mmCIF file of C-alpha atoms and ligand atoms in Angstrom:
data_model
loop_
_atom_site.group_PDB
_atom_site.id
_atom_site.type_symbol
_atom_site.label_atom_id
_atom_site.label_comp_id
_atom_site.label_asym_id
_atom_site.label_seq_id
_atom_site.Cartn_x
_atom_site.Cartn_y
_atom_site.Cartn_z
ATOM 1 C CA MET A 1 107.059 100.289 102.985
ATOM 2 C CA TRP A 2 103.556 100.392 101.493
ATOM 3 C CA SER A 3 101.576 103.501 102.306
ATOM 4 C CA ASN A 4 97.868 103.100 102.804
ATOM 5 C CA SER A 5 95.374 104.351 100.292
ATOM 6 C CA ALA A 6 92.168 106.151 101.144
ATOM 7 C CA MET A 7 90.381 102.807 101.356
ATOM 8 C CA SER A 8 92.172 101.696 104.505
ATOM 9 C CA ASP A 9 90.374 102.133 107.773
ATOM 10 C CA ALA A 10 90.605 101.312 111.454
ATOM 11 C CA LEU A 11 89.386 97.769 110.794
ATOM 12 C CA GLY A 12 92.453 97.035 108.706
ATOM 13 C CA GLN A 13 92.744 96.634 105.010
ATOM 14 C CA ARG A 14 91.177 94.075 102.776
ATOM 15 C CA PRO A 15 93.759 91.329 102.087
ATOM 16 C CA THR A 16 93.290 91.808 98.352
ATOM 17 C CA ARG A 17 95.056 94.884 97.053
ATOM 18 C CA ILE A 18 96.694 96.523 94.105
ATOM 19 C CA ARG A 19 100.251 97.642 94.689
ATOM 20 C CA VAL A 20 101.465 100.445 92.480
ATOM 21 C CA ASP A 21 105.186 101.099 92.270
ATOM 22 C CA LEU A 22 105.452 104.813 91.524
ATOM 23 C CA ASP A 23 109.188 104.471 90.896
ATOM 24 C CA ALA A 24 108.412 102.058 88.062
ATOM 25 C CA LEU A 25 106.198 104.754 86.512
ATOM 26 C CA SER A 26 109.034 107.281 86.752
ATOM 27 C CA HIS A 27 111.422 104.767 85.259
ATOM 28 C CA ASN A 28 109.079 104.099 82.329
ATOM 29 C CA LEU A 29 108.533 107.808 81.696
ATOM 30 C CA ARG A 30 112.307 108.372 81.667
ATOM 31 C CA ALA A 31 112.859 105.409 79.356
ATOM 32 C CA ILE A 32 110.148 106.589 76.943
ATOM 33 C CA ARG A 33 111.558 110.124 76.906
ATOM 34 C CA ALA A 34 115.064 108.881 76.227
ATOM 35 C CA HIS A 35 113.714 106.670 73.433
ATOM 36 C CA VAL A 36 111.652 109.307 71.589
ATOM 37 C CA GLY A 37 113.403 112.601 72.419
ATOM 38 C CA VAL A 38 110.172 114.631 72.077
ATOM 39 C CA PRO A 39 107.665 115.850 74.698
ATOM 40 C CA VAL A 40 105.392 113.232 76.289
ATOM 41 C CA MET A 41 101.660 113.377 76.976
ATOM 42 C CA GLY A 42 101.069 110.768 79.679
ATOM 43 C CA ILE A 43 97.688 109.111 79.177
ATOM 44 C CA VAL A 44 95.867 108.620 82.491
ATOM 45 C CA LYS A 45 92.306 107.855 81.346
ATOM 46 C CA ALA A 46 90.231 105.061 82.925
ATOM 47 C CA ASN A 47 91.661 105.566 86.413
ATOM 48 C CA ALA A 48 95.172 105.662 84.940
ATOM 49 C CA TYR A 49 94.670 102.181 83.431
ATOM 50 C CA GLY A 50 93.534 100.962 86.847
ATOM 51 C CA HIS A 51 96.560 102.378 88.688
ATOM 52 C CA GLY A 52 94.689 105.300 90.310
ATOM 53 C CA LEU A 53 94.084 108.582 88.465
ATOM 54 C CA VAL A 54 95.293 111.148 90.974
ATOM 55 C CA PRO A 55 98.353 109.375 92.456
ATOM 56 C CA VAL A 56 99.605 108.526 88.970
ATOM 57 C CA ALA A 57 99.051 112.055 87.672
ATOM 58 C CA ARG A 58 100.850 113.482 90.720
ATOM 59 C CA GLN A 59 103.806 111.198 90.133
ATOM 60 C CA LEU A 60 104.006 112.056 86.424
ATOM 61 C CA GLU A 61 103.671 115.757 87.206
ATOM 62 C CA ALA A 62 106.488 115.507 89.762
ATOM 63 C CA GLN A 63 108.611 113.931 87.012
ATOM 64 C CA GLY A 64 107.853 116.882 84.750
ATOM 65 C CA VAL A 65 105.621 115.152 82.217
ATOM 66 C CA ASP A 66 104.826 117.692 79.492
ATOM 67 C CA GLN A 67 101.111 117.057 79.252
ATOM 68 C CA LEU A 68 98.436 114.676 80.532
ATOM 69 C CA GLY A 69 95.648 113.096 78.505
ATOM 70 C CA VAL A 70 92.281 111.779 79.734
ATOM 71 C CA ALA A 71 89.206 110.492 77.900
ATOM 72 C CA PHE A 72 86.421 112.440 79.571
ATOM 73 C CA VAL A 73 85.977 115.939 80.957
ATOM 74 C CA GLU A 74 85.041 114.460 84.355
ATOM 75 C CA GLU A 75 88.495 112.881 84.593
ATOM 76 C CA GLY A 76 90.104 116.224 83.800
ATOM 77 C CA ILE A 77 88.007 117.999 86.433
ATOM 78 C CA ALA A 78 88.990 115.383 89.040
ATOM 79 C CA LEU A 79 92.652 116.108 88.276
ATOM 80 C CA ARG A 80 92.199 119.864 88.543
ATOM 81 C CA LYS A 81 90.329 119.442 91.859
ATOM 82 C CA ALA A 82 93.292 117.400 93.107
ATOM 83 C CA GLY A 83 95.581 120.317 92.287
ATOM 84 C CA ILE A 84 97.184 118.979 89.105
ATOM 85 C CA ALA A 85 98.425 122.020 87.144
ATOM 86 C CA THR A 86 99.992 120.278 84.114
ATOM 87 C CA PRO A 87 98.205 120.924 80.783
ATOM 88 C CA ILE A 88 95.468 118.307 80.272
ATOM 89 C CA LEU A 89 93.948 117.323 76.936
ATOM 90 C CA VAL A 90 90.567 115.577 76.958
ATOM 91 C CA LEU A 91 90.804 113.065 74.123
ATOM 92 C CA GLY A 92 87.131 112.159 73.762
ATOM 93 C CA GLY A 93 84.421 113.796 71.729
ATOM 94 C CA ILE A 94 82.701 116.771 73.354
ATOM 95 C CA PHE A 95 79.050 117.247 74.190
ATOM 96 C CA GLY A 96 77.720 120.760 73.675
ATOM 97 C CA PRO A 97 76.309 121.195 77.199
ATOM 98 C CA GLN A 98 79.682 120.259 78.733
ATOM 99 C CA VAL A 99 81.919 122.596 76.743
ATOM 100 C CA ALA A 100 81.856 125.402 79.304
ATOM 101 C CA GLN A 101 83.252 122.938 81.893
ATOM 102 C CA PHE A 102 86.432 122.547 79.868
ATOM 103 C CA ILE A 103 87.074 126.244 79.826
ATOM 104 C CA VAL A 104 86.178 126.817 83.475
ATOM 105 C CA HIS A 105 88.603 124.059 84.553
ATOM 106 C CA GLY A 106 91.351 124.945 82.108
ATOM 107 C CA LEU A 107 91.114 121.698 80.115
ATOM 108 C CA GLU A 108 92.173 121.453 76.488
ATOM 109 C CA ILE A 109 89.423 120.440 74.079
ATOM 110 C CA THR A 110 89.526 117.890 71.265
ATOM 111 C CA VAL A 111 87.658 119.566 68.419
ATOM 112 C CA SER A 112 86.546 116.872 66.005
ATOM 113 C CA SER A 113 84.238 118.721 63.588
ATOM 114 C CA LEU A 114 83.334 122.192 62.401
ATOM 115 C CA ASP A 115 80.175 122.071 64.541
ATOM 116 C CA LYS A 116 82.215 121.260 67.618
ATOM 117 C CA LEU A 117 84.538 124.150 66.799
ATOM 118 C CA ARG A 118 81.523 126.467 66.740
ATOM 119 C CA GLN A 119 80.345 125.052 70.094
ATOM 120 C CA ALA A 120 83.766 125.675 71.634
ATOM 121 C CA GLU A 121 83.815 129.227 70.255
ATOM 122 C CA ALA A 122 80.332 129.985 71.551
ATOM 123 C CA ALA A 123 81.157 128.687 75.034
ATOM 124 C CA ALA A 124 84.445 130.603 75.111
ATOM 125 C CA GLU A 125 82.794 133.826 73.997
ATOM 126 C CA SER A 126 80.023 133.585 76.564
ATOM 127 C CA LEU A 127 82.584 132.986 79.330
ATOM 128 C CA GLY A 128 84.908 135.669 77.983
ATOM 129 C CA ARG A 129 87.808 133.160 78.145
ATOM 130 C CA LYS A 130 89.564 131.556 75.222
ATOM 131 C CA ALA A 131 89.326 127.798 74.691
ATOM 132 C CA VAL A 132 92.525 125.843 74.056
ATOM 133 C CA ILE A 133 91.893 123.275 71.333
ATOM 134 C CA HIS A 134 93.495 120.389 69.449
ATOM 135 C CA LEU A 135 92.005 119.462 66.072
ATOM 136 C CA LYS A 136 91.242 115.768 65.575
ATOM 137 C CA ILE A 137 91.923 114.331 62.146
ATOM 138 C CA ASP A 138 90.570 110.908 61.221
ATOM 139 C CA THR A 139 93.176 108.981 59.258
ATOM 140 C CA GLY A 140 91.667 105.514 59.486
ATOM 141 C CA MET A 141 90.028 104.797 62.843
ATOM 142 C CA GLU A 142 86.616 106.103 61.693
ATOM 143 C CA ARG A 143 85.928 107.003 65.310
ATOM 144 C CA ILE A 144 85.999 110.789 65.829
ATOM 145 C CA GLY A 145 87.643 113.487 63.747
ATOM 146 C CA VAL A 146 87.421 115.134 60.337
ATOM 147 C CA HIS A 147 88.735 112.989 57.480
ATOM 148 C CA GLY A 148 92.202 114.111 56.490
ATOM 149 C CA TYR A 149 91.144 114.457 52.841
ATOM 150 C CA SER A 150 88.492 117.056 53.691
ATOM 151 C CA ALA A 151 90.176 118.886 56.565
ATOM 152 C CA GLY A 152 91.050 122.102 54.676
ATOM 153 C CA PRO A 153 88.011 124.209 55.627
ATOM 154 C CA PHE A 154 88.123 122.810 59.192
ATOM 155 C CA ILE A 155 91.739 123.874 59.616
ATOM 156 C CA GLU A 156 91.041 127.295 58.109
ATOM 157 C CA ALA A 157 88.126 127.901 60.467
ATOM 158 C CA ALA A 158 90.260 126.940 63.475
ATOM 159 C CA VAL A 159 93.135 129.178 62.367
ATOM 160 C CA ALA A 160 90.717 132.097 61.925
ATOM 161 C CA SER A 161 88.925 131.527 65.235
ATOM 162 C CA GLN A 162 88.814 134.517 67.600
ATOM 163 C CA TRP A 163 87.898 132.480 70.665
ATOM 164 C CA CYS A 164 89.929 129.304 70.214
ATOM 165 C CA VAL A 165 93.674 128.999 70.697
ATOM 166 C CA LEU A 166 94.863 126.326 68.283
ATOM 167 C CA LYS A 167 97.469 124.411 70.267
ATOM 168 C CA GLY A 168 97.584 121.050 68.530
ATOM 169 C CA ILE A 169 96.445 118.780 65.734
ATOM 170 C CA TYR A 170 96.336 115.036 66.089
ATOM 171 C CA SER A 171 95.145 111.685 64.888
ATOM 172 C CA HIS A 172 95.027 108.176 66.336
ATOM 173 C CA LEU A 173 96.706 105.013 65.062
ATOM 174 C CA ALA A 174 94.639 101.860 64.575
ATOM 175 C CA CYS A 175 97.321 99.191 64.102
ATOM 176 C CA ALA A 176 100.577 100.465 65.591
ATOM 177 C CA ASP A 177 100.692 97.592 68.133
ATOM 178 C CA ASP A 178 101.835 95.431 65.254
ATOM 179 C CA PRO A 179 105.203 96.495 63.814
ATOM 180 C CA ALA A 180 104.398 94.621 60.588
ATOM 181 C CA SER A 181 101.128 96.412 59.812
ATOM 182 C CA PRO A 182 101.313 98.751 56.777
ATOM 183 C CA MET A 183 98.356 100.761 58.092
ATOM 184 C CA THR A 184 100.458 102.984 60.367
ATOM 185 C CA LEU A 185 102.536 104.564 57.623
ATOM 186 C CA GLN A 186 99.393 105.067 55.529
ATOM 187 C CA GLN A 187 97.828 106.897 58.456
ATOM 188 C CA LEU A 188 100.980 108.966 58.917
ATOM 189 C CA GLU A 189 100.877 109.976 55.259
ATOM 190 C CA ARG A 190 97.205 111.011 55.507
ATOM 191 C CA PHE A 191 97.982 113.010 58.638
ATOM 192 C CA GLU A 192 100.938 114.765 57.060
ATOM 193 C CA ASP A 193 98.826 115.609 54.011
ATOM 194 C CA ALA A 194 96.259 117.262 56.276
ATOM 195 C CA CYS A 195 98.987 119.147 58.176
ATOM 196 C CA ALA A 196 100.429 120.421 54.883
ATOM 197 C CA HIS A 197 97.381 122.671 54.653
ATOM 198 C CA PHE A 198 98.890 125.009 57.244
ATOM 199 C CA ALA A 199 101.789 125.813 54.919
ATOM 200 C CA ARG A 200 99.393 126.287 51.999
ATOM 201 C CA ILE A 201 97.453 128.967 53.877
ATOM 202 C CA GLY A 202 100.574 130.480 55.458
ATOM 203 C CA ALA A 203 99.519 129.604 59.020
ATOM 204 C CA PRO A 204 101.896 128.387 61.739
ATOM 205 C CA LEU A 205 101.821 124.648 62.351
ATOM 206 C CA PRO A 206 100.435 123.703 65.777
ATOM 207 C CA LEU A 207 101.817 120.801 67.823
ATOM 208 C CA ARG A 208 101.396 117.577 65.803
ATOM 209 C CA HIS A 209 100.897 114.337 67.740
ATOM 210 C CA LEU A 210 100.049 110.848 66.575
ATOM 211 C CA ALA A 211 101.909 108.066 68.410
ATOM 212 C CA ASN A 212 100.217 105.886 71.021
ATOM 213 C CA SER A 213 102.233 103.140 72.771
ATOM 214 C CA GLY A 214 102.497 101.115 69.561
ATOM 215 C CA GLY A 215 103.800 104.148 67.697
ATOM 216 C CA VAL A 216 106.302 104.827 70.484
ATOM 217 C CA LEU A 217 107.543 101.228 70.375
ATOM 218 C CA HIS A 218 107.672 100.632 66.636
ATOM 219 C CA PHE A 219 107.334 103.723 64.447
ATOM 220 C CA PRO A 220 109.810 106.596 65.007
ATOM 221 C CA GLN A 221 108.299 108.417 61.993
ATOM 222 C CA THR A 222 105.109 108.943 64.040
ATOM 223 C CA TRP A 223 106.750 110.691 66.990
ATOM 224 C CA LEU A 224 106.448 114.172 65.406
ATOM 225 C CA ASP A 225 106.165 116.944 68.057
ATOM 226 C CA MET A 226 104.800 114.881 70.978
ATOM 227 C CA VAL A 227 103.867 111.266 71.785
ATOM 228 C CA ARG A 228 100.828 109.973 73.703
ATOM 229 C CA PRO A 229 101.810 106.729 75.439
ATOM 230 C CA GLY A 230 99.330 105.008 77.718
ATOM 231 C CA ILE A 231 99.927 101.357 78.408
ATOM 232 C CA VAL A 232 103.734 101.391 78.062
ATOM 233 C CA LEU A 233 103.884 104.066 80.735
ATOM 234 C CA TYR A 234 102.548 101.398 83.087
ATOM 235 C CA GLY A 235 105.195 98.937 81.907
ATOM 236 C CA VAL A 236 102.862 96.729 79.878
ATOM 237 C CA LEU A 237 103.061 95.902 76.158
ATOM 238 C CA PRO A 238 99.953 96.630 74.072
ATOM 239 C CA ASP A 239 99.878 93.378 72.105
ATOM 240 C CA PRO A 240 101.633 89.996 71.843
ATOM 241 C CA ALA A 241 102.993 91.197 68.469
ATOM 242 C CA SER A 242 104.643 94.237 70.085
ATOM 243 C CA ARG A 243 108.427 94.493 70.226
ATOM 244 C CA PRO A 244 109.779 95.456 73.653
ATOM 245 C CA SER A 245 112.090 98.152 72.243
ATOM 246 C CA ILE A 246 112.140 100.039 75.578
ATOM 247 C CA ASP A 247 113.157 98.781 79.035
ATOM 248 C CA LEU A 248 109.805 98.818 80.823
ATOM 249 C CA ARG A 249 108.889 97.861 84.390
ATOM 250 C CA PRO A 250 105.341 96.798 85.264
ATOM 251 C CA ALA A 251 104.031 99.256 87.852
ATOM 252 C CA LEU A 252 101.039 97.241 89.060
ATOM 253 C CA SER A 253 100.803 94.058 91.118
ATOM 254 C CA LEU A 254 97.594 92.387 92.225
ATOM 255 C CA VAL A 255 97.934 90.392 95.412
ATOM 256 C CA SER A 256 95.681 88.642 97.874
ATOM 257 C CA GLN A 257 95.974 86.186 100.747
ATOM 258 C CA VAL A 258 94.759 82.677 101.402
ATOM 259 C CA VAL A 259 91.492 82.849 103.308
ATOM 260 C CA TYR A 260 90.685 79.117 103.569
ATOM 261 C CA PHE A 261 92.400 75.719 103.231
ATOM 262 C CA LYS A 262 90.792 72.338 102.747
ATOM 263 C CA VAL A 263 91.371 68.816 101.470
ATOM 264 C CA VAL A 264 89.076 67.874 98.595
ATOM 265 C CA ARG A 265 88.472 64.203 97.904
ATOM 266 C CA ALA A 266 88.933 62.605 94.516
ATOM 267 C CA GLY A 267 85.737 62.945 92.496
ATOM 268 C CA SER A 268 84.474 66.038 94.338
ATOM 269 C CA THR A 269 83.686 69.070 92.209
ATOM 270 C CA VAL A 270 84.745 72.648 92.863
ATOM 271 C CA SER A 271 82.628 75.815 92.490
ATOM 272 C CA TYR A 272 79.487 76.763 90.537
ATOM 273 C CA GLY A 273 78.371 74.466 87.791
ATOM 274 C CA ALA A 274 80.597 71.667 89.118
ATOM 275 C CA THR A 275 82.809 72.149 86.064
ATOM 276 C CA TRP A 276 86.053 70.940 87.691
ATOM 277 C CA THR A 277 86.444 67.534 89.342
ATOM 278 C CA ALA A 278 89.366 66.646 91.585
ATOM 279 C CA PRO A 279 91.193 63.767 89.812
ATOM 280 C CA HIS A 280 92.680 62.627 93.130
ATOM 281 C CA ASP A 281 92.622 63.766 96.732
ATOM 282 C CA THR A 282 94.022 67.275 96.640
ATOM 283 C CA ARG A 283 94.503 70.410 98.674
ATOM 284 C CA ILE A 284 92.569 73.501 97.732
ATOM 285 C CA VAL A 285 92.829 77.077 98.959
ATOM 286 C CA THR A 286 90.250 79.828 98.580
ATOM 287 C CA ILE A 287 91.303 83.350 97.575
ATOM 288 C CA PRO A 288 89.046 86.336 98.367
ATOM 289 C CA ILE A 289 88.824 88.087 94.985
ATOM 290 C CA GLY A 290 86.440 87.487 92.103
ATOM 291 C CA TYR A 291 84.819 88.920 89.017
ATOM 292 C CA GLY A 292 83.072 91.479 91.242
ATOM 293 C CA ASP A 293 86.519 93.052 91.579
ATOM 294 C CA GLY A 294 87.156 92.868 87.861
ATOM 295 C CA PHE A 295 89.192 89.656 88.076
ATOM 296 C CA PRO A 296 87.993 88.026 84.853
ATOM 297 C CA ARG A 297 85.626 85.072 85.098
ATOM 298 C CA ALA A 298 87.178 83.906 81.820
ATOM 299 C CA LEU A 299 90.128 82.707 83.954
ATOM 300 C CA SER A 300 87.942 79.920 85.398
ATOM 301 C CA SER A 301 90.021 76.705 85.267
ATOM 302 C CA ARG A 302 92.492 78.596 83.008
ATOM 303 C CA GLY A 303 94.246 81.227 85.106
ATOM 304 C CA GLN A 304 97.139 80.846 87.491
ATOM 305 C CA ALA A 305 98.390 82.370 90.732
ATOM 306 C CA LEU A 306 101.646 82.292 92.657
ATOM 307 C CA VAL A 307 101.863 80.910 96.196
ATOM 308 C CA HIS A 308 105.232 80.336 97.884
ATOM 309 C CA GLY A 309 106.865 81.073 94.524
ATOM 310 C CA ARG A 310 104.952 78.236 92.839
ATOM 311 C CA ARG A 311 102.613 78.648 89.885
ATOM 312 C CA LEU A 312 99.242 77.055 90.725
ATOM 313 C CA PRO A 313 96.132 76.525 88.608
ATOM 314 C CA ILE A 314 92.800 78.216 89.257
ATOM 315 C CA VAL A 315 90.232 75.407 89.445
ATOM 316 C CA GLY A 316 86.507 75.698 88.848
ATOM 317 C CA ARG A 317 84.567 78.815 88.065
ATOM 318 C CA ILE A 318 85.640 82.134 89.468
ATOM 319 C CA CYS A 319 82.868 83.437 91.734
ATOM 320 C CA MET A 320 81.917 87.045 92.315
ATOM 321 C CA ASP A 321 84.102 87.386 95.415
ATOM 322 C CA GLN A 322 86.278 84.251 95.637
ATOM 323 C CA PHE A 323 88.012 81.555 93.642
ATOM 324 C CA MET A 324 89.897 78.341 94.344
ATOM 325 C CA LEU A 325 93.476 77.260 93.654
ATOM 326 C CA ASP A 326 94.732 73.689 93.510
ATOM 327 C CA LEU A 327 97.860 73.149 95.612
ATOM 328 C CA GLY A 328 98.100 69.514 94.519
ATOM 329 C CA PRO A 329 98.149 66.442 96.791
ATOM 330 C CA ASP A 330 101.332 67.493 98.592
ATOM 331 C CA GLY A 331 101.103 71.272 98.379
ATOM 332 C CA SER A 332 100.902 73.388 101.472
ATOM 333 C CA ALA A 333 99.716 76.876 102.228
ATOM 334 C CA TYR A 334 98.329 78.555 105.290
ATOM 335 C CA ASN A 335 95.705 81.152 105.896
ATOM 336 C CA GLU A 336 97.090 84.632 105.202
ATOM 337 C CA ASP A 337 99.866 83.374 102.927
ATOM 338 C CA GLU A 338 100.456 85.804 100.067
ATOM 339 C CA VAL A 339 98.898 85.019 96.697
ATOM 340 C CA VAL A 340 100.138 86.905 93.622
ATOM 341 C CA LEU A 341 97.724 87.234 90.707
ATOM 342 C CA ILE A 342 99.694 89.816 88.749
ATOM 343 C CA GLY A 343 103.325 90.466 89.644
ATOM 344 C CA ALA A 344 106.362 88.597 90.896
ATOM 345 C CA GLN A 345 106.907 86.187 93.752
ATOM 346 C CA GLY A 346 110.241 84.454 94.235
ATOM 347 C CA SER A 347 111.606 83.734 90.783
ATOM 348 C CA GLU A 348 108.156 83.404 89.171
ATOM 349 C CA SER A 349 106.035 86.162 87.737
ATOM 350 C CA ILE A 350 102.665 86.621 86.086
ATOM 351 C CA ARG A 351 102.349 89.623 83.828
ATOM 352 C CA ALA A 352 99.162 91.467 82.890
ATOM 353 C CA GLU A 353 99.930 90.295 79.350
ATOM 354 C CA ASP A 354 99.808 86.627 80.521
ATOM 355 C CA VAL A 355 96.506 87.150 82.315
ATOM 356 C CA ALA A 356 95.063 88.800 79.204
ATOM 357 C CA ARG A 357 96.135 85.929 76.966
ATOM 358 C CA LEU A 358 94.602 83.320 79.288
ATOM 359 C CA ALA A 359 91.396 85.356 79.580
ATOM 360 C CA GLY A 360 91.175 85.841 75.808
ATOM 361 C CA THR A 361 91.474 89.621 75.926
ATOM 362 C CA ILE A 362 94.028 92.455 75.877
ATOM 363 C CA PRO A 363 96.007 93.753 78.878
ATOM 364 C CA TYR A 364 94.171 97.096 78.658
ATOM 365 C CA GLU A 365 90.924 95.372 79.596
ATOM 366 C CA ILE A 366 92.534 93.470 82.473
ATOM 367 C CA LEU A 367 94.077 96.612 83.999
ATOM 368 C CA THR A 368 91.147 98.981 83.522
ATOM 369 C CA GLY A 369 88.708 96.316 84.700
ATOM 370 C CA LEU A 370 90.229 96.142 88.209
ATOM 371 C CA ASN A 371 87.666 98.208 90.032
ATOM 372 C CA GLU A 372 87.462 100.461 93.050
ATOM 373 C CA ARG A 373 86.502 97.602 95.392
ATOM 374 C CA ILE A 374 90.228 96.769 95.473
ATOM 375 C CA PRO A 375 92.280 99.181 97.587
ATOM 376 C CA ARG A 376 95.376 100.649 95.915
ATOM 377 C CA VAL A 377 98.557 101.006 97.928
ATOM 378 C CA TYR A 378 101.484 103.060 96.659
ATOM 379 C CA SER A 379 105.206 102.734 97.125
ATOM 380 C CA GLY A 380 108.073 104.914 95.985
ATOM 381 C CA GLY A 381 107.540 108.389 94.551
HETATM 382 C C1 LIG B 401 94.071 105.774 74.839
HETATM 383 C C2 LIG B 401 94.691 106.679 73.870
HETATM 384 C C3 LIG B 401 96.089 106.754 73.777
HETATM 385 C C4 LIG B 401 97.025 105.825 74.526
HETATM 386 O O1 LIG B 401 96.924 104.536 73.979
HETATM 387 P P1 LIG B 401 97.965 103.391 74.404
HETATM 388 O O2 LIG B 401 97.747 102.333 73.399
HETATM 389 O O3 LIG B 401 97.584 102.973 75.776
HETATM 390 O O4 LIG B 401 99.319 103.995 74.354
HETATM 391 C C5 LIG B 401 96.616 107.709 72.931
HETATM 392 N N1 LIG B 401 95.807 108.522 72.190
HETATM 393 C C6 LIG B 401 94.454 108.447 72.243
HETATM 394 C C7 LIG B 401 93.636 109.356 71.400
HETATM 395 C C8 LIG B 401 93.847 107.516 73.072
HETATM 396 O O5 LIG B 401 92.520 107.433 73.102
#
């Protein structure tokens, strides 16, 4: 059922792997579309939130996603080299020396200042090919973009540009994860004020987009002409305060297998620093994944894993490549038994959101932290 990723080889695959359910991605895209009723830009930055950049983009493209979004030009180039033809917006700030790369690879540029507009124009003119741009308005992140209250001349310069095709205008929400935050509607108002400048100068309004996952979940007013969901596309909620207003299915599971079994005597300590002491004779299994894979060390003596449908505690510090689970005095498990770190087993499940809470971080960091040492295997699609 599971097809092998590029990491598999004749020696067989590492027992630790990420399973990505491409059908869950399609389901989430459909559910988001039905919920918002406007075009969707699927965000696939940071290796598609750990799910694998190219396979995810291919799946979304096959489902007719309207647009893709990445953070860096290198991610966009990787997609083009893989044959992805869907429009791609690079969301990050641009560096002058890289601008020509956008145009050569047919990537849409985020223009976040008048200077950057001039850089895009110069690169387009020297290549003899127009640049497709989206203007970035800062409405409260103070990250990149021209402040909404001083965007008039910026908008006018973009409208007048001979070498830039003005496709979109956008901003980014700082607090939309929380349905109770008043910041989102303030940001929307600032964005709409900036967009009103088009009418004042008699120019056609480009595509307006504002909503990230939080906006998609909680703020219909922010949907405008297109939405930019990232984490909900993968079936994960952005924040514990988020309302699950859409039926989402987690697309990623992280699984491993027992590599060692032993009995540990009462009073013996487990792992570096001897921070965990067996309170009684107990049975311990070793699992071959660690912080060197991006499995957070913060889960030391805090995290959990599923074995035989039972939820078991991680004991002692997580090592670079291994950690230990306590089966208890009567627990049993054998070498090669499946261990689920994120995902379902029997009637139990551990969500990326649970792992994030226990590790003291957000699910974004858990997912994007899972690195390329772990092979990805894909099903469905
Ligand atoms: C990452 C990002 C998104 C997607 O954010 P989620 O919270 O994952 O939905 C949307 N827009 C911009 C500009 C981003 O950087």
